[in-house]
Short mmCIF file of C-alpha atoms in Angstrom, two decimals:
data_model
loop_
_atom_site.label_atom_id
_atom_site.label_comp_id
_atom_site.label_asym_id
_atom_site.label_seq_id
_atom_site.Cartn_x
_atom_site.Cartn_y
_atom_site.Cartn_z
CA CYS Q 1 -6.86 -17.84 15.80
CA VAL Q 2 -4.08 -15.33 15.91
CA VAL Q 3 -3.27 -13.51 12.54
CA LEU Q 4 0.04 -11.66 12.60
CA GLU Q 5 -0.07 -9.32 9.52
CA GLU Q 6 3.59 -8.28 8.29
CA VAL Q 7 5.22 -10.25 10.80
CA GLY Q 8 8.60 -10.24 8.98
CA LEU Q 9 8.91 -6.50 9.89
CA ALA Q 10 9.54 -7.62 13.53
CA GLU Q 11 12.75 -9.44 12.23
CA ASP Q 12 14.59 -6.36 11.61
CA SER Q 13 14.31 -5.28 15.40
CA PRO Q 14 17.63 -5.80 17.32
CA ARG Q 15 15.40 -7.08 20.39
CA LEU Q 16 14.14 -10.01 18.31
CA PRO Q 17 10.54 -9.69 19.69
CA LEU Q 18 9.47 -12.66 17.51
CA LYS Q 19 11.37 -14.95 19.85
CA VAL Q 20 8.41 -15.07 22.06
CA LEU Q 21 6.57 -17.19 19.37
CA HIS Q 22 9.00 -20.26 19.72
CA PRO Q 23 7.52 -21.88 22.69
CA LEU Q 24 4.08 -20.76 21.52
CA LEU Q 25 4.33 -22.70 18.25
CA GLU Q 26 5.07 -25.84 19.97
CA ASP Q 27 2.33 -28.52 20.83
CA ASP Q 28 0.95 -28.29 24.42
CA SER Q 29 3.35 -25.32 24.92
CA ALA Q 30 0.82 -23.43 27.10
CA TYR Q 31 0.89 -26.25 29.81
CA ILE Q 32 4.81 -26.71 29.99
CA GLY Q 33 5.81 -25.91 33.48
CA LYS Q 34 2.49 -26.20 34.92
CA ALA Q 35 1.87 -28.47 37.77
CA ASN Q 36 -0.90 -31.34 37.75
CA VAL Q 37 -1.74 -31.22 33.87
CA ASP Q 38 -1.99 -34.48 32.14
CA LEU Q 39 -0.84 -33.36 28.49
CA SER Q 40 -2.37 -36.71 27.24
CA VAL Q 41 -5.86 -35.51 28.05
CA VAL Q 42 -5.66 -31.84 27.05
CA ASN Q 43 -8.55 -30.44 25.19
CA ASN Q 44 -7.52 -29.27 21.51
CA ASN Q 45 -10.00 -26.73 21.74
CA THR Q 46 -7.52 -24.82 24.31
CA LYS Q 47 -4.84 -24.52 21.52
CA ILE Q 48 -4.40 -21.27 19.58
CA ALA Q 49 -3.69 -21.23 15.91
CA PHE Q 50 -1.30 -18.66 14.54
CA ILE Q 51 -1.07 -17.45 11.08
CA GLY Q 52 1.78 -15.12 10.03
CA LEU Q 53 1.63 -12.96 6.95
CA SER Q 54 4.86 -11.70 5.59
CA ASN Q 55 6.42 -10.62 2.38
CA TRP Q 56 9.51 -12.52 2.79
CA ALA Q 57 10.71 -15.89 4.50
CA LEU Q 58 11.13 -15.66 8.28
CA ASP Q 59 14.25 -17.37 10.17
CA PRO Q 60 13.99 -21.31 10.15
CA ALA Q 61 13.57 -21.40 13.90
CA LYS Q 62 9.77 -20.24 13.33
CA MET Q 63 9.48 -21.70 9.62
CA ASN Q 64 10.23 -25.26 10.81
CA ARG Q 65 7.49 -24.89 13.54
CA GLY Q 66 4.76 -24.56 11.29
CA ILE Q 67 3.59 -24.73 7.46
CA MET Q 68 4.77 -22.46 5.15
CA VAL Q 69 2.59 -21.53 2.30
CA CYS Q 70 4.01 -19.42 -0.66
CA LEU Q 71 2.03 -17.30 -2.78
CA GLU Q 72 3.30 -16.83 -6.47
CA ASP Q 73 2.72 -13.58 -8.44
CA PRO Q 74 -0.58 -13.71 -10.04
CA HIS Q 75 -0.64 -14.53 -13.72
CA LYS Q 76 -2.05 -12.01 -16.25
CA GLU Q 77 -5.47 -13.75 -16.07
CA GLU Q 78 -5.70 -13.54 -12.49
CA LEU Q 79 -4.88 -9.87 -12.64
CA VAL Q 80 -7.62 -8.98 -15.31
CA LEU Q 81 -10.16 -11.13 -13.16
CA SER Q 82 -9.30 -9.10 -9.76
CA ALA Q 83 -9.46 -5.85 -11.60
CA LYS Q 84 -12.71 -6.48 -13.06
CA ALA Q 85 -14.13 -7.64 -9.64
CA ILE Q 86 -12.85 -4.53 -8.15
CA CYS Q 87 -14.83 -2.30 -10.70
CA GLN Q 88 -18.00 -4.60 -10.38
CA SER Q 89 -18.02 -4.65 -6.48
CA LYS Q 90 -20.29 -1.58 -6.08
CA LYS Q 91 -23.64 -2.57 -7.09
CA GLY Q 92 -25.64 -0.01 -9.17
CA ASN Q 93 -22.43 1.61 -10.71
CA ILE Q 94 -22.46 -0.24 -13.94
CA VAL Q 95 -21.69 3.05 -15.76
CA GLY Q 96 -18.48 3.68 -13.98
CA ALA Q 97 -17.35 0.16 -14.51
CA SER Q 98 -18.24 0.40 -18.31
CA TYR Q 99 -15.47 3.10 -18.58
CA ILE Q 100 -12.87 1.03 -17.07
CA ILE Q 101 -13.30 -2.48 -18.04
CA PRO Q 102 -12.52 -2.16 -21.79
CA PHE Q 103 -9.01 -1.26 -20.72
CA ILE Q 104 -8.30 -3.67 -18.12
CA GLN Q 105 -6.41 -5.94 -20.43
CA VAL Q 106 -3.85 -3.27 -21.53
CA LEU Q 107 -3.72 -1.73 -17.97
CA VAL Q 108 -2.64 -5.13 -16.76
CA ASN Q 109 -0.14 -5.43 -19.80
CA ALA Q 110 1.37 -2.04 -18.90
CA TYR Q 111 1.68 -3.34 -15.30
CA LEU Q 112 3.49 -6.39 -15.96
CA LYS Q 113 5.96 -4.45 -18.32
CA LEU Q 114 6.66 -1.91 -15.53
CA THR Q 115 7.29 -4.57 -12.88
CA LYS Q 116 9.62 -6.23 -15.41
CA ILE Q 117 11.65 -3.14 -16.11
CA GLN Q 118 11.89 -2.19 -12.33
CA LYS Q 119 13.51 -5.41 -11.43
CA SER Q 120 16.45 -4.46 -13.77
CA VAL Q 121 16.77 -0.98 -11.98
CA THR Q 122 16.22 -1.63 -8.35
CA ILE Q 123 14.53 -4.04 -5.89
CA GLN Q 124 10.72 -4.33 -6.12
CA TYR Q 125 9.33 -0.90 -5.48
CA PHE Q 126 5.87 -1.20 -6.93
CA GLY Q 127 3.43 -4.10 -6.30
CA LEU Q 128 0.05 -5.48 -6.45
CA ARG Q 129 -1.26 -2.67 -3.93
CA ASP Q 130 -0.41 -0.08 -6.36
CA PHE Q 131 -2.03 -1.80 -9.32
CA TYR Q 132 -5.15 -2.32 -7.28
CA SER Q 133 -5.06 1.23 -5.98
CA LEU Q 134 -4.63 2.37 -9.68
CA ILE Q 135 -7.68 0.33 -10.72
CA LYS Q 136 -9.60 2.02 -7.91
CA MET Q 137 -8.68 5.57 -8.40
CA LEU Q 138 -9.61 5.16 -12.15
CA TYR Q 139 -12.94 3.84 -11.54
CA HIS Q 140 -13.79 6.50 -8.76
CA ILE Q 141 -12.80 9.34 -10.97
CA CYS Q 142 -14.69 8.16 -14.04
CA ARG Q 143 -17.73 7.18 -12.06
CA LYS Q 144 -18.12 10.34 -10.03
CA GLU Q 145 -17.43 12.61 -13.09
CA ASN Q 146 -19.63 10.50 -15.35
CA THR Q 147 -16.73 10.55 -17.98
CA PRO Q 148 -14.75 7.89 -19.97
CA LEU Q 149 -11.24 7.38 -19.16
CA ASN Q 150 -8.98 9.83 -21.09
CA ARG Q 151 -5.09 10.51 -21.14
CA LYS Q 152 -5.39 13.18 -18.47
CA ILE Q 153 -7.31 10.85 -15.91
CA LEU Q 154 -4.85 8.00 -16.56
CA ARG Q 155 -1.73 10.09 -16.15
CA HIS Q 156 -2.92 11.53 -12.92
CA ALA Q 157 -3.67 8.09 -11.61
CA VAL Q 158 -0.32 6.48 -12.62
CA GLU Q 159 1.72 9.41 -11.20
CA ARG Q 160 -0.09 8.92 -7.84
CA ASN Q 161 0.50 5.35 -7.65
CA PHE Q 162 3.51 4.60 -9.69
CA GLY Q 163 5.54 7.86 -9.24
CA GLY Q 164 8.79 8.61 -7.25
CA LEU Q 165 11.04 5.85 -8.79
CA VAL Q 166 14.15 7.68 -10.19
CA GLY Q 167 15.03 6.11 -13.68
CA ILE Q 168 11.52 5.27 -14.62
CA ASN Q 169 8.83 7.02 -16.28
CA SER Q 170 5.86 4.95 -15.33
CA PHE Q 171 3.22 6.85 -17.64
CA ASP Q 172 5.62 6.47 -20.67
CA ILE Q 173 5.40 2.68 -20.15
CA PHE Q 174 1.47 2.89 -19.75
CA GLN Q 175 1.16 5.17 -22.86
CA GLN Q 176 2.78 2.37 -24.98
CA PHE Q 177 -0.15 0.06 -24.21
CA VAL Q 178 -3.20 2.31 -23.41
CA TYR Q 179 -4.17 4.49 -26.20
CA LEU Q 180 -6.64 7.31 -25.18
CA GLU Q 181 -7.93 10.66 -26.24
CA ASP Q 182 -6.22 13.63 -24.97
CA LYS Q 183 -9.06 15.65 -23.34
CA ASP Q 184 -9.08 18.56 -20.85
CA ARG Q 185 -11.46 16.90 -18.53
CA GLY Q 186 -9.58 15.47 -15.67
CA PRO Q 187 -7.36 16.28 -12.75
CA GLY Q 188 -3.92 17.71 -13.14
CA SER Q 189 -0.50 15.99 -12.85
CA SER Q 190 1.81 18.53 -11.46
CA PRO Q 191 3.79 17.80 -8.35
CA PHE Q 192 1.68 20.35 -6.52
CA GLU Q 193 -1.70 19.12 -7.99
CA LEU Q 194 -0.68 15.38 -7.04
CA ILE Q 195 0.07 16.35 -3.33
CA GLU Q 196 -3.08 18.67 -3.22
CA ALA Q 197 -5.30 15.82 -4.81
CA ASN Q 198 -3.79 13.34 -2.29
CA LEU Q 199 -4.38 15.46 0.90
CA ILE Q 200 -7.54 17.05 0.19
CA SER Q 201 -9.13 14.89 -2.41
CA HIS Q 202 -12.46 14.54 -0.65
CA GLN Q 203 -12.92 18.32 -1.22
CA GLY Q 204 -11.83 18.52 -4.90
CA PRO Q 205 -14.09 18.12 -7.90
CA PHE Q 206 -12.24 14.93 -9.10
CA TYR Q 207 -12.78 12.91 -5.96
CA SER Q 208 -10.68 9.64 -5.51
CA ARG Q 209 -9.48 7.51 -2.62
CA ASN Q 210 -6.19 8.92 -1.51
CA ARG Q 211 -3.51 7.01 -0.25
CA TYR Q 212 -0.74 7.77 2.45
CA LEU Q 213 1.84 9.95 0.76
CA LEU Q 214 5.55 9.78 1.24
CA LEU Q 215 7.54 12.93 -0.17
CA LEU Q 216 11.27 12.38 -0.28
CA THR Q 217 13.11 15.69 -0.03
CA GLU Q 218 16.47 16.93 1.56
CA ASN Q 219 16.69 19.00 4.63
CA TYR Q 220 12.76 18.90 5.43
CA ALA Q 221 12.08 20.94 2.19
CA ALA Q 222 8.73 19.24 1.77
CA LEU Q 223 7.20 20.26 5.24
CA ASP Q 224 7.98 24.13 4.46
CA LEU Q 225 6.42 23.71 0.89
CA ILE Q 226 3.20 22.08 2.37
CA GLN Q 227 2.92 24.68 5.07
CA GLN Q 228 3.95 27.55 2.74
CA THR Q 229 1.12 26.40 0.06
CA GLN Q 230 -1.46 26.01 2.85
CA LEU Q 231 -1.97 22.30 1.76
CA ILE Q 232 -2.15 21.36 5.55
CA ASP Q 233 -3.41 23.54 8.36
CA LYS Q 234 -0.85 24.12 11.06
CA ASN Q 235 -3.51 24.21 13.77
CA ASP Q 236 -5.06 20.73 12.46
CA SER Q 237 -1.81 18.76 11.99
CA ARG Q 238 0.67 16.92 14.00
CA ILE Q 239 4.35 16.95 13.12
CA ILE Q 240 6.64 14.03 14.21
CA PHE Q 241 10.51 14.69 13.82
CA GLY Q 242 13.20 11.86 13.69
CA SER Q 243 16.85 12.29 13.11
CA SER Q 244 19.98 10.18 13.05
CA PHE Q 245 20.91 11.22 16.57
CA PRO Q 246 21.40 8.07 19.02
CA ASP Q 247 18.24 8.95 21.17
CA ASP Q 248 16.14 9.47 18.14
CA SER Q 249 17.39 5.99 16.70
CA GLN Q 250 16.63 4.08 19.96
CA TYR Q 251 14.00 1.17 19.42
CA SER Q 252 11.81 2.67 22.17
CA THR Q 253 11.51 6.09 20.52
CA ILE Q 254 10.71 4.49 17.22
CA CYS Q 255 7.94 2.41 18.62
CA ARG Q 256 6.45 5.68 20.40
CA ASN Q 257 6.40 7.60 17.19
CA ILE Q 258 4.80 4.62 15.25
CA ASN Q 259 2.20 4.34 18.11
CA LEU Q 260 1.61 8.27 17.77
CA ILE Q 261 1.17 7.89 14.14
CA LYS Q 262 -1.42 5.01 14.80
CA SER Q 263 -3.36 6.93 17.15
CA TYR Q 264 -3.52 9.93 14.92
CA ILE Q 265 -4.74 7.80 12.09
CA GLU Q 266 -7.53 6.05 14.17
CA THR Q 267 -8.61 9.51 15.72
CA GLY Q 268 -8.27 11.46 12.22
#
């Protein structure tokens, strides 16, 4: 079985790479054009199954050659069960789970309210991955520091997972549902502290799993700020530039940069 994850992303390519799937999705296509092959006695074990995962529908030429299964947005009860399962997945960490599980219901309500508001402002910017990452981050911080969830910890986790959308203050929405004590124990939530926690979280006192960071600025200002504040080591980092120039916009250049990023992620 061949699983193609995020196969819908290839639809945007001007080279239409998914066209190679058209004959492969047909029955007995592996034997078309080959001599001395009796298709009536072909062993079914030689056929290959394809599964394509995508966040949006593909073109009809591919969809009508297979079975389309659509997954709707999970209901509130499903989100609650998934969040509890995340907290209970680590054996022996009952204390950490006890800090988060009592707040899961209200955290789910806040997330659903946020997704409803964002639909009136822009396209879907936040999704399930952000919510699950929020639960994991809250769990890891509270477990490592052996401290109950407080407003400072919640603000830090919300800003890191639901920040960046102009016109929506995610933390204000969560505050409407989650009532917590305002204590000093917890990581900071200033822009610098959020970037620092994401880049070097494994070294900080409030360890939590980090995510890939996206900084949107003008004129490469983010790169200068990160280097000047020594958040990254120039000797232990790689910088890949892109631009709107024709050569940088070529499909081959984009693919080469993506392969470089993959290589750096794998090697660390």
